[in-house]
Short mmCIF file of C-alpha atoms and ligand atoms in Angstrom, two decimals:
data_model
loop_
_atom_site.label_atom_id
_atom_site.label_comp_id
_atom_site.label_asym_id
_atom_site.label_seq_id
_atom_site.Cartn_x
_atom_site.Cartn_y
_atom_site.Cartn_z
CA MET A 1173 -24.78 -13.85 18.09
CA ALA A 1174 -21.48 -11.97 18.38
CA ASN A 1175 -21.07 -8.77 16.30
CA LEU A 1176 -17.99 -8.01 14.24
CA GLN A 1177 -16.36 -6.02 16.97
CA GLN A 1178 -16.78 -8.93 19.45
CA ILE A 1179 -15.46 -11.42 16.90
CA LEU A 1180 -12.44 -9.29 16.21
CA GLU A 1181 -11.69 -8.82 19.96
CA ARG A 1182 -11.12 -12.56 20.12
CA HIS A 1183 -8.43 -12.32 17.42
CA VAL A 1184 -5.83 -10.26 19.27
CA ARG A 1185 -2.55 -10.37 21.15
CA GLU A 1186 -0.44 -7.81 22.98
CA ALA A 1187 1.20 -5.19 20.76
CA ALA A 1188 4.95 -5.44 19.97
CA PRO A 1189 7.05 -3.57 22.73
CA GLU A 1190 8.50 -1.36 20.09
CA LEU A 1191 5.06 -0.10 19.01
CA GLN A 1192 3.65 0.95 22.47
CA GLU A 1193 4.60 3.15 25.43
CA LYS A 1194 3.00 2.76 28.90
CA LEU A 1195 1.64 6.04 30.17
CA ASP A 1196 0.16 7.11 33.51
CA ARG A 1197 -3.30 6.14 34.67
CA ASN A 1198 -3.21 2.78 32.71
CA ARG A 1199 -3.11 4.63 29.41
CA VAL A 1200 -1.00 3.41 26.48
CA ARG A 1201 0.43 5.28 23.56
CA CYS A 1202 0.35 3.35 20.21
CA TYR A 1203 3.10 4.06 17.61
CA SER A 1204 1.75 1.95 14.81
CA CYS A 1205 0.56 4.98 12.74
CA GLY A 1206 1.08 8.71 12.67
CA HIS A 1207 -1.87 9.37 14.87
CA CYS A 1208 0.19 8.08 17.95
CA CYS A 1209 -3.08 7.73 19.97
CA PRO A 1210 -2.86 7.91 23.79
CA ILE A 1211 -5.48 5.29 24.58
CA ALA A 1212 -7.33 5.23 27.87
CA ASP A 1213 -8.13 1.88 29.66
CA GLY A 1214 -11.21 0.43 27.99
CA GLN A 1215 -10.87 2.51 24.82
CA ALA A 1216 -9.71 1.91 21.25
CA GLY A 1217 -7.50 3.99 19.00
CA VAL A 1218 -8.74 6.05 16.02
CA CYS A 1219 -8.48 2.84 13.82
CA LYS A 1220 -10.82 0.97 16.24
CA VAL A 1221 -8.82 -2.20 15.95
CA ARG A 1222 -6.07 -1.58 18.54
CA PHE A 1223 -7.44 -1.16 22.03
CA ASN A 1224 -6.43 -0.87 25.71
CA ARG A 1225 -7.63 -3.35 28.25
CA GLY A 1226 -6.32 -2.96 31.79
CA GLY A 1227 -3.24 -0.96 30.58
CA VAL A 1228 -2.33 -3.54 27.91
CA LEU A 1229 -2.45 -2.68 24.18
CA TYR A 1230 -4.15 -5.32 22.15
CA VAL A 1231 -3.69 -5.56 18.39
CA PRO A 1232 -5.31 -7.69 15.58
CA TRP A 1233 -3.83 -11.20 15.20
CA GLY A 1234 -4.57 -14.59 13.59
CA TYR A 1235 -7.07 -13.62 10.81
CA VAL A 1236 -7.43 -12.07 7.42
CA GLY A 1237 -10.48 -10.20 5.87
CA GLY A 1238 -9.62 -11.90 2.63
CA VAL A 1239 -6.87 -13.06 0.20
CA GLN A 1240 -6.63 -12.51 -3.49
CA CYS A 1241 -4.04 -13.26 -6.25
CA ASP A 1242 -3.14 -10.11 -8.07
CA PRO A 1243 -0.66 -9.33 -10.87
CA ILE A 1244 2.03 -7.13 -9.13
CA GLU A 1245 1.09 -4.42 -11.71
CA LYS A 1246 -2.13 -3.98 -9.88
CA LYS A 1247 -0.56 -3.05 -6.50
CA PRO A 1248 0.96 -1.10 -8.38
CA PHE A 1249 4.65 -2.02 -8.44
CA PHE A 1250 5.98 -1.33 -12.02
CA HIS A 1251 9.73 -1.52 -11.04
CA ALA A 1252 9.73 -4.71 -8.94
CA PHE A 1253 9.49 -8.34 -10.06
CA CYS A 1254 7.58 -7.42 -13.31
CA GLY A 1255 4.83 -9.94 -14.19
CA ALA A 1256 5.01 -11.64 -10.77
CA LEU A 1257 2.03 -12.94 -8.88
CA ALA A 1258 1.46 -10.91 -5.72
CA TYR A 1259 -0.50 -12.90 -3.16
CA SER A 1260 -2.36 -10.27 -1.27
CA PHE A 1261 -4.05 -10.38 2.08
CA GLY A 1262 -5.84 -7.72 4.12
CA MET A 1263 -7.21 -7.51 7.62
CA LEU A 1264 -9.92 -5.01 8.71
CA GLY A 1265 -9.87 -1.36 9.59
CA CYS A 1266 -8.12 1.88 8.64
CA ASP A 1267 -6.69 4.90 10.38
CA LEU A 1268 -8.04 7.30 7.71
CA HIS A 1269 -11.58 7.60 6.35
CA CYS A 1270 -11.35 8.66 2.70
CA GLY A 1271 -14.65 9.26 1.11
CA TYR A 1272 -13.50 7.66 -2.18
CA CYS A 1273 -11.99 4.45 -0.67
CA GLN A 1274 -12.09 1.61 -3.21
CA ASN A 1275 -11.51 -1.01 -0.36
CA TRP A 1276 -14.15 0.41 1.98
CA VAL A 1277 -15.70 -3.01 2.82
CA THR A 1278 -12.57 -3.97 4.61
CA SER A 1279 -11.07 -0.65 5.58
CA GLN A 1280 -14.23 0.76 7.12
CA ALA A 1281 -15.55 -2.54 8.61
CA LEU A 1282 -15.65 -1.14 12.12
CA ARG A 1283 -16.88 2.36 11.42
CA ASP A 1284 -19.66 1.66 8.72
CA PRO A 1285 -22.43 -0.93 9.46
CA SER A 1286 -22.81 -1.42 5.68
CA ALA A 1287 -19.15 -2.58 5.44
CA VAL A 1288 -19.60 -6.11 6.60
CA ILE A 1289 -17.03 -8.89 6.12
CA PRO A 1290 -16.34 -11.73 8.63
CA PRO A 1291 -12.81 -12.58 9.36
CA LEU A 1292 -11.12 -15.69 8.12
CA ARG A 1293 -8.93 -17.61 10.72
CA VAL A 1294 -5.34 -18.35 9.45
CA THR A 1295 -1.81 -19.05 10.49
CA PRO A 1296 1.25 -17.56 8.77
CA GLU A 1297 2.03 -21.06 7.61
CA ASN A 1298 -1.40 -21.32 5.92
CA ILE A 1299 -0.96 -18.10 4.12
CA VAL A 1300 2.55 -18.82 2.80
CA GLU A 1301 1.63 -22.32 1.80
CA ASP A 1302 -1.35 -21.03 -0.16
CA ALA A 1303 0.88 -18.30 -1.77
CA LEU A 1304 3.50 -20.80 -2.87
CA ASN A 1305 0.81 -23.17 -4.22
CA GLN A 1306 -0.50 -20.37 -6.42
CA GLY A 1307 3.04 -19.62 -7.75
CA ALA A 1308 3.39 -16.28 -5.98
CA ARG A 1309 6.76 -14.42 -5.91
CA VAL A 1310 5.62 -11.68 -3.59
CA LEU A 1311 3.33 -11.57 -0.45
CA VAL A 1312 1.60 -8.28 0.02
CA SER A 1313 -0.35 -6.81 2.96
CA THR A 1314 -3.05 -4.61 1.41
CA TYR A 1315 -6.86 -3.85 1.29
CA ASN A 1316 -7.01 -2.37 4.74
CA GLU A 1317 -4.26 -0.10 6.14
CA PRO A 1318 -1.35 -2.57 6.92
CA LEU A 1319 0.44 -0.25 9.35
CA ILE A 1320 -2.36 -0.63 11.94
CA THR A 1321 -1.99 -4.46 11.78
CA ALA A 1322 1.84 -4.41 11.50
CA GLU A 1323 2.54 -7.19 14.05
CA TRP A 1324 0.51 -9.75 12.11
CA ALA A 1325 1.98 -8.78 8.83
CA ILE A 1326 5.53 -9.24 10.14
CA ALA A 1327 4.68 -12.64 11.52
CA ILE A 1328 3.54 -13.65 7.97
CA PHE A 1329 6.50 -11.90 6.34
CA LYS A 1330 9.02 -13.77 8.51
CA GLU A 1331 7.49 -17.01 7.28
CA ALA A 1332 7.41 -15.71 3.64
CA ARG A 1333 11.08 -14.60 3.67
CA ALA A 1334 12.07 -18.15 4.96
CA ALA A 1335 10.21 -19.62 1.94
CA GLY A 1336 11.93 -17.34 -0.49
CA LEU A 1337 9.11 -14.84 -1.14
CA ALA A 1338 9.54 -11.04 -1.30
CA THR A 1339 7.25 -8.94 0.89
CA GLY A 1340 5.47 -5.61 0.47
CA PHE A 1341 2.94 -3.07 1.94
CA VAL A 1342 0.27 -1.16 0.11
CA SER A 1343 -0.27 1.72 2.45
CA ASN A 1344 -1.49 5.18 3.06
CA GLY A 1345 2.07 5.99 4.43
CA ASN A 1346 0.85 7.46 7.70
CA GLY A 1347 3.80 5.87 9.60
CA THR A 1348 6.05 6.67 12.51
CA PRO A 1349 9.78 6.27 13.01
CA GLN A 1350 9.01 3.39 15.40
CA VAL A 1351 6.81 1.32 13.03
CA LEU A 1352 9.18 1.86 10.17
CA GLU A 1353 12.10 0.57 12.18
CA TYR A 1354 9.94 -2.42 13.24
CA LEU A 1355 9.02 -3.20 9.65
CA SER A 1356 12.31 -2.45 7.91
CA PRO A 1357 14.11 -5.81 8.39
CA TRP A 1358 11.21 -7.68 6.85
CA ILE A 1359 9.88 -5.72 4.01
CA ASP A 1360 11.12 -5.23 0.44
CA LEU A 1361 8.48 -3.12 -1.38
CA TYR A 1362 6.36 -0.26 -0.04
CA LYS A 1363 3.60 1.58 -1.98
CA VAL A 1364 2.55 4.91 -0.43
CA ASP A 1365 -0.58 6.82 -1.43
CA LEU A 1366 0.30 10.50 -1.61
CA LYS A 1367 -3.26 11.78 -1.68
CA SER A 1368 -2.77 15.49 -1.67
CA PHE A 1369 -0.13 18.11 -0.83
CA ASN A 1370 -2.60 20.36 1.02
CA GLU A 1371 -2.84 20.05 4.81
CA GLN A 1372 -6.53 20.95 4.92
CA ARG A 1373 -7.46 18.31 2.41
CA TYR A 1374 -5.51 15.62 4.30
CA HIS A 1375 -7.62 16.62 7.38
CA GLN A 1376 -10.70 15.94 5.36
CA LEU A 1377 -9.46 12.36 4.93
CA GLY A 1378 -8.56 12.02 8.56
CA GLY A 1379 -4.74 12.41 8.33
CA ARG A 1380 -1.83 14.82 8.14
CA LEU A 1381 0.57 15.48 5.36
CA GLN A 1382 3.70 15.71 7.53
CA PRO A 1383 3.89 12.04 8.76
CA ILE A 1384 3.25 10.76 5.23
CA ALA A 1385 5.91 12.94 3.65
CA GLU A 1386 8.32 11.88 6.42
CA THR A 1387 7.46 8.19 5.85
CA ILE A 1388 8.41 8.55 2.15
CA ARG A 1389 11.73 10.13 3.15
CA ARG A 1390 12.49 7.54 5.71
CA LEU A 1391 11.52 4.50 3.54
CA HIS A 1392 13.85 5.83 0.82
CA LYS A 1393 16.67 6.27 3.26
CA MET A 1394 16.17 2.75 4.63
CA GLY A 1395 16.65 1.27 1.08
CA ILE A 1396 13.09 -0.13 0.82
CA TRP A 1397 11.81 0.03 -2.71
CA ILE A 1398 9.05 2.60 -2.86
CA GLU A 1399 6.45 3.52 -5.48
CA ILE A 1400 4.00 6.44 -4.97
CA VAL A 1401 0.42 6.58 -6.18
CA THR A 1402 -1.71 9.69 -6.40
CA LEU A 1403 -5.41 9.06 -7.18
CA VAL A 1404 -6.24 12.22 -9.14
CA VAL A 1405 -9.81 13.32 -8.08
CA PRO A 1406 -11.19 16.20 -10.14
CA GLY A 1407 -11.78 19.31 -8.02
CA PHE A 1408 -9.90 17.65 -5.04
CA ASN A 1409 -6.18 17.46 -5.91
CA ASP A 1410 -5.93 17.99 -9.73
CA SER A 1411 -4.73 21.58 -9.89
CA ASN A 1412 -1.46 22.22 -11.71
CA GLU A 1413 -0.03 23.79 -8.48
CA GLU A 1414 -0.86 20.78 -6.26
CA LEU A 1415 0.35 18.29 -8.74
CA THR A 1416 3.50 20.18 -9.22
CA ALA A 1417 4.11 20.51 -5.43
CA MET A 1418 3.76 16.61 -5.11
CA ALA A 1419 6.15 16.01 -7.93
CA GLU A 1420 8.73 18.50 -6.63
CA PHE A 1421 8.57 16.86 -3.24
CA LEU A 1422 9.18 13.37 -4.80
CA VAL A 1423 12.12 14.75 -6.81
CA SER A 1424 13.58 16.15 -3.58
CA VAL A 1425 13.55 12.71 -2.16
CA SER A 1426 14.70 10.90 -5.33
CA PRO A 1427 13.91 11.43 -9.05
CA ASP A 1428 14.14 7.61 -9.35
CA ILE A 1429 10.87 7.05 -7.43
CA PRO A 1430 8.14 5.93 -9.82
CA TRP A 1431 4.93 8.11 -9.46
CA HIS A 1432 1.59 6.63 -10.55
CA VAL A 1433 -1.17 9.01 -11.16
CA THR A 1434 -4.35 7.07 -11.36
CA ALA A 1435 -7.89 7.75 -12.44
CA PHE A 1436 -10.71 8.21 -9.90
CA HIS A 1437 -14.03 6.65 -10.41
CA LYS A 1438 -17.04 7.43 -8.25
CA ASP A 1439 -16.95 5.22 -5.11
CA TYR A 1440 -18.20 4.88 -1.56
CA LYS A 1441 -19.19 8.27 -0.24
CA MET A 1442 -17.51 10.43 -2.81
CA THR A 1443 -20.01 10.28 -5.63
CA GLY A 1444 -20.18 14.07 -6.36
CA ALA A 1445 -16.84 14.38 -8.21
CA ARG A 1446 -16.45 13.64 -11.91
CA ASP A 1447 -14.59 10.52 -13.03
CA THR A 1448 -10.98 11.39 -13.98
CA ALA A 1449 -10.63 12.13 -17.75
CA ALA A 1450 -7.68 10.69 -19.70
CA GLU A 1451 -6.55 14.28 -20.56
CA THR A 1452 -6.37 15.06 -16.81
CA LEU A 1453 -4.23 12.06 -16.12
CA VAL A 1454 -1.93 12.89 -19.01
CA ARG A 1455 -1.67 16.44 -17.78
CA ALA A 1456 -0.65 15.16 -14.33
CA ALA A 1457 1.89 12.69 -15.76
CA GLU A 1458 3.43 15.46 -18.00
CA ILE A 1459 3.85 17.63 -14.87
CA GLY A 1460 5.69 14.76 -13.18
CA LYS A 1461 7.99 14.33 -16.09
CA LYS A 1462 8.55 18.08 -16.49
CA THR A 1463 9.36 18.41 -12.75
CA GLY A 1464 12.18 15.92 -13.17
CA LEU A 1465 10.78 12.45 -12.10
CA GLY A 1466 12.39 9.69 -14.27
CA HIS A 1467 9.41 7.35 -14.33
CA VAL A 1468 5.78 8.53 -14.37
CA TYR A 1469 2.77 6.32 -15.06
CA ALA A 1470 -0.85 7.01 -15.73
CA GLY A 1471 -3.10 4.18 -14.37
CA ASN A 1472 -6.72 2.90 -14.45
CA LEU A 1473 -7.47 3.96 -18.03
CA PRO A 1474 -5.66 1.36 -20.21
CA GLY A 1475 -5.13 2.33 -23.84
CA GLU A 1476 -6.19 5.98 -23.24
CA VAL A 1477 -2.96 7.50 -21.85
CA GLY A 1478 -0.44 7.12 -24.69
CA ASP A 1479 3.06 6.21 -23.57
CA PHE A 1480 2.40 6.51 -19.89
CA GLU A 1481 1.69 2.78 -19.26
CA ASN A 1482 5.19 1.86 -20.37
CA THR A 1483 8.59 2.04 -18.80
CA TRP A 1484 11.09 3.86 -20.97
CA CYS A 1485 14.87 4.01 -20.56
CA PRO A 1486 15.84 7.37 -18.87
CA GLY A 1487 19.11 7.29 -20.87
CA CYS A 1488 18.30 6.40 -24.45
CA HIS A 1489 14.45 6.39 -24.39
CA GLU A 1490 14.27 2.74 -25.52
CA LEU A 1491 11.06 0.84 -24.52
CA LEU A 1492 11.99 -1.32 -21.46
CA VAL A 1493 8.63 -2.68 -20.31
CA GLY A 1494 5.48 -2.51 -22.43
CA ARG A 1495 2.11 -2.77 -20.63
CA SER A 1496 -1.57 -2.52 -21.28
CA GLY A 1497 -3.46 -2.24 -18.02
CA TYR A 1498 -1.95 -5.00 -15.76
CA ARG A 1499 -0.72 -7.01 -18.75
CA VAL A 1500 3.02 -6.93 -19.54
CA THR A 1501 3.29 -6.91 -23.35
CA SER A 1502 7.08 -6.73 -23.66
CA TYR A 1503 10.13 -6.86 -21.46
CA HIS A 1504 13.76 -5.71 -22.27
CA VAL A 1505 15.52 -5.27 -18.92
CA THR A 1506 18.66 -7.21 -18.68
CA ALA A 1507 19.31 -9.79 -16.02
CA ASP A 1508 21.26 -7.15 -13.86
CA GLY A 1509 18.52 -4.58 -14.18
CA ARG A 1510 19.91 -2.36 -17.12
CA CYS A 1511 18.66 -1.03 -20.35
CA ARG A 1512 19.64 -3.71 -23.00
CA LYS A 1513 20.51 -0.98 -25.45
CA CYS A 1514 22.52 1.71 -23.52
CA ALA A 1515 23.25 -0.38 -20.31
CA ILE A 1516 22.13 2.39 -17.94
CA GLY A 1517 20.98 0.93 -14.54
CA ILE A 1518 17.18 1.05 -14.14
CA PRO A 1519 16.02 1.77 -10.58
CA GLY A 1520 13.93 -1.06 -9.04
CA ARG A 1521 14.11 -4.64 -7.96
CA TRP A 1522 14.46 -6.76 -11.08
CA ASP A 1523 14.36 -10.57 -11.26
CA PRO A 1524 17.23 -12.03 -13.39
CA VAL A 1525 14.79 -13.66 -15.71
CA PHE A 1526 11.41 -12.38 -16.77
CA ARG A 1527 8.99 -15.29 -16.28
CA ARG A 1528 5.73 -15.57 -18.16
CA GLN A 1529 3.03 -13.58 -16.32
CA LEU A 1530 0.85 -16.07 -14.48
CA THR A 1531 -2.16 -13.73 -14.50
CA ASP A 1532 -3.00 -10.31 -15.78
CA HIS A 1533 -6.13 -10.08 -13.74
CA PRO A 1534 -6.99 -10.58 -10.05
CA TYR A 1535 -8.65 -13.85 -9.00
CA LEU A 1536 -9.59 -15.45 -5.67
CA PRO A 1537 -7.62 -18.57 -4.79
CA ALA A 1538 -9.14 -21.73 -3.36
CA THR A 1539 -8.45 -21.10 0.36
CA ALA A 1540 -7.97 -24.60 1.53
CA GLY A 1541 -7.06 -24.69 5.20
CA LEU A 1542 -8.49 -21.27 5.90
CA SER A 1543 -11.79 -21.12 7.75
CA ARG A 1544 -14.38 -18.45 8.93
S1 SF4 B 2292 -2.72 2.30 14.74
FE1 SF4 B 2292 -2.92 4.58 14.64
S2 SF4 B 2292 -5.11 4.90 14.81
FE2 SF4 B 2292 -4.69 2.86 15.63
S3 SF4 B 2292 -4.36 3.02 17.80
FE3 SF4 B 2292 -2.38 3.07 16.87
S4 SF4 B 2292 -1.91 5.21 16.54
FE4 SF4 B 2292 -4.12 5.09 16.99
#
C-alpha cells in the first residue's frame, strides 16, 4: 500500500514560473516561502511538499487535507466581514516546526509519523460550490502553511472570486517578495502569526524574524487587509520587553493593524510551559494599547479578559462590535464602515449590512463530491 508521501507525489504539478528559478546542475530555487530552498534533483525542500524531479519543481495540487466551516472570528479576522462564514480548507505540510502547533496533524503530516491524515481529492469548482452551499462569504486557506501550497490556493481563489467570495490566508507570514506578488491580485485578507521578536526563538521554530517582519510590511503596502496574532506562551515570548518590541514594530507599520494576543494551551510537543493566564493576556493587550495600537484583542479565554474581546471606536470609545468568544453579540458599524456615533472611519473590510451570524462554532460540512 502506498504511504502518505507516495500518495502526495501523485497530487502535484509544476510550480508557477514566478515561484521558481532554474539553477545549475539541475537544481531549482523555490521562492514560495522565506527559506528560498535551492533544491537538488531528487530532493524536497524544507517543507517536504515541494520537490525537484529532473530539474522540474513539483508542487501540491488537486487535494485538500480537510475542509471546515468556521466563523470568521475564529481565523481570527475581527475587522473583516463580521459574522461571516469562512469556508476553510487546508493541505498538508509546513515550512516551520513549532512545538506548540495546534494544527500539527495537517502541518507536520510528512515529518511526524503520528500525524496521519489522507488527502481528499477535489477541484476548485467542488470547493467553491460546497462553500456557496454552506452560505460562506469568505474562502480561507489555513490549517497547514498556505504559502507552500500557493499555486493550488490561487487556483481555488480565482474560482472563488468569480463566484463573489472574498479570499484569505491564515499564515505564519514567512513570505518572499515573489510569492506576495503572485498572491496579491487574488487575496483580500491575510492573517500573520508574529510568534516572537527574538531571532533565536524564531530559529527554535524553524524560521527567521526578518522575512516575517518584511511580509507584514509588504502586505500592508499592497493594501491587503492584515490582522496579526501572537500566541502568548509563558516563558517563551511573554516578557514585557518582547511584547513591547512586537507592538512597536506593528505601530511602525500602521497603528490600524489589529493585534490579537491569544492564550496558549499545552499542545503537541510543547507540554512543559504553563497555559496562559488571563492576567498575562490582559497585560499583553494593555502593552499593545499603551504602545499605540488602535485595536488590540485578547483571545481564547472568552469572558475572562474584560473589554478586550470587543471592538471600540478609536475616536469616541463607543462599542462597535460586541463579542463573546466567536459569537458576535452586537454590531454598530455603519454601512460605509464608520462609527455610528462619531462617524470616524474604522479600519477594515466591512459589509454594508451585518447579516445574522450563520454559526458561532466550527463544524464539518457534508463534503458531497469530494473523495479520498
Ligand atoms: S516552500 Fe519554502 S520550504 Fe518549501 S521548498 Fe519552497 S522555499 Fe523550501
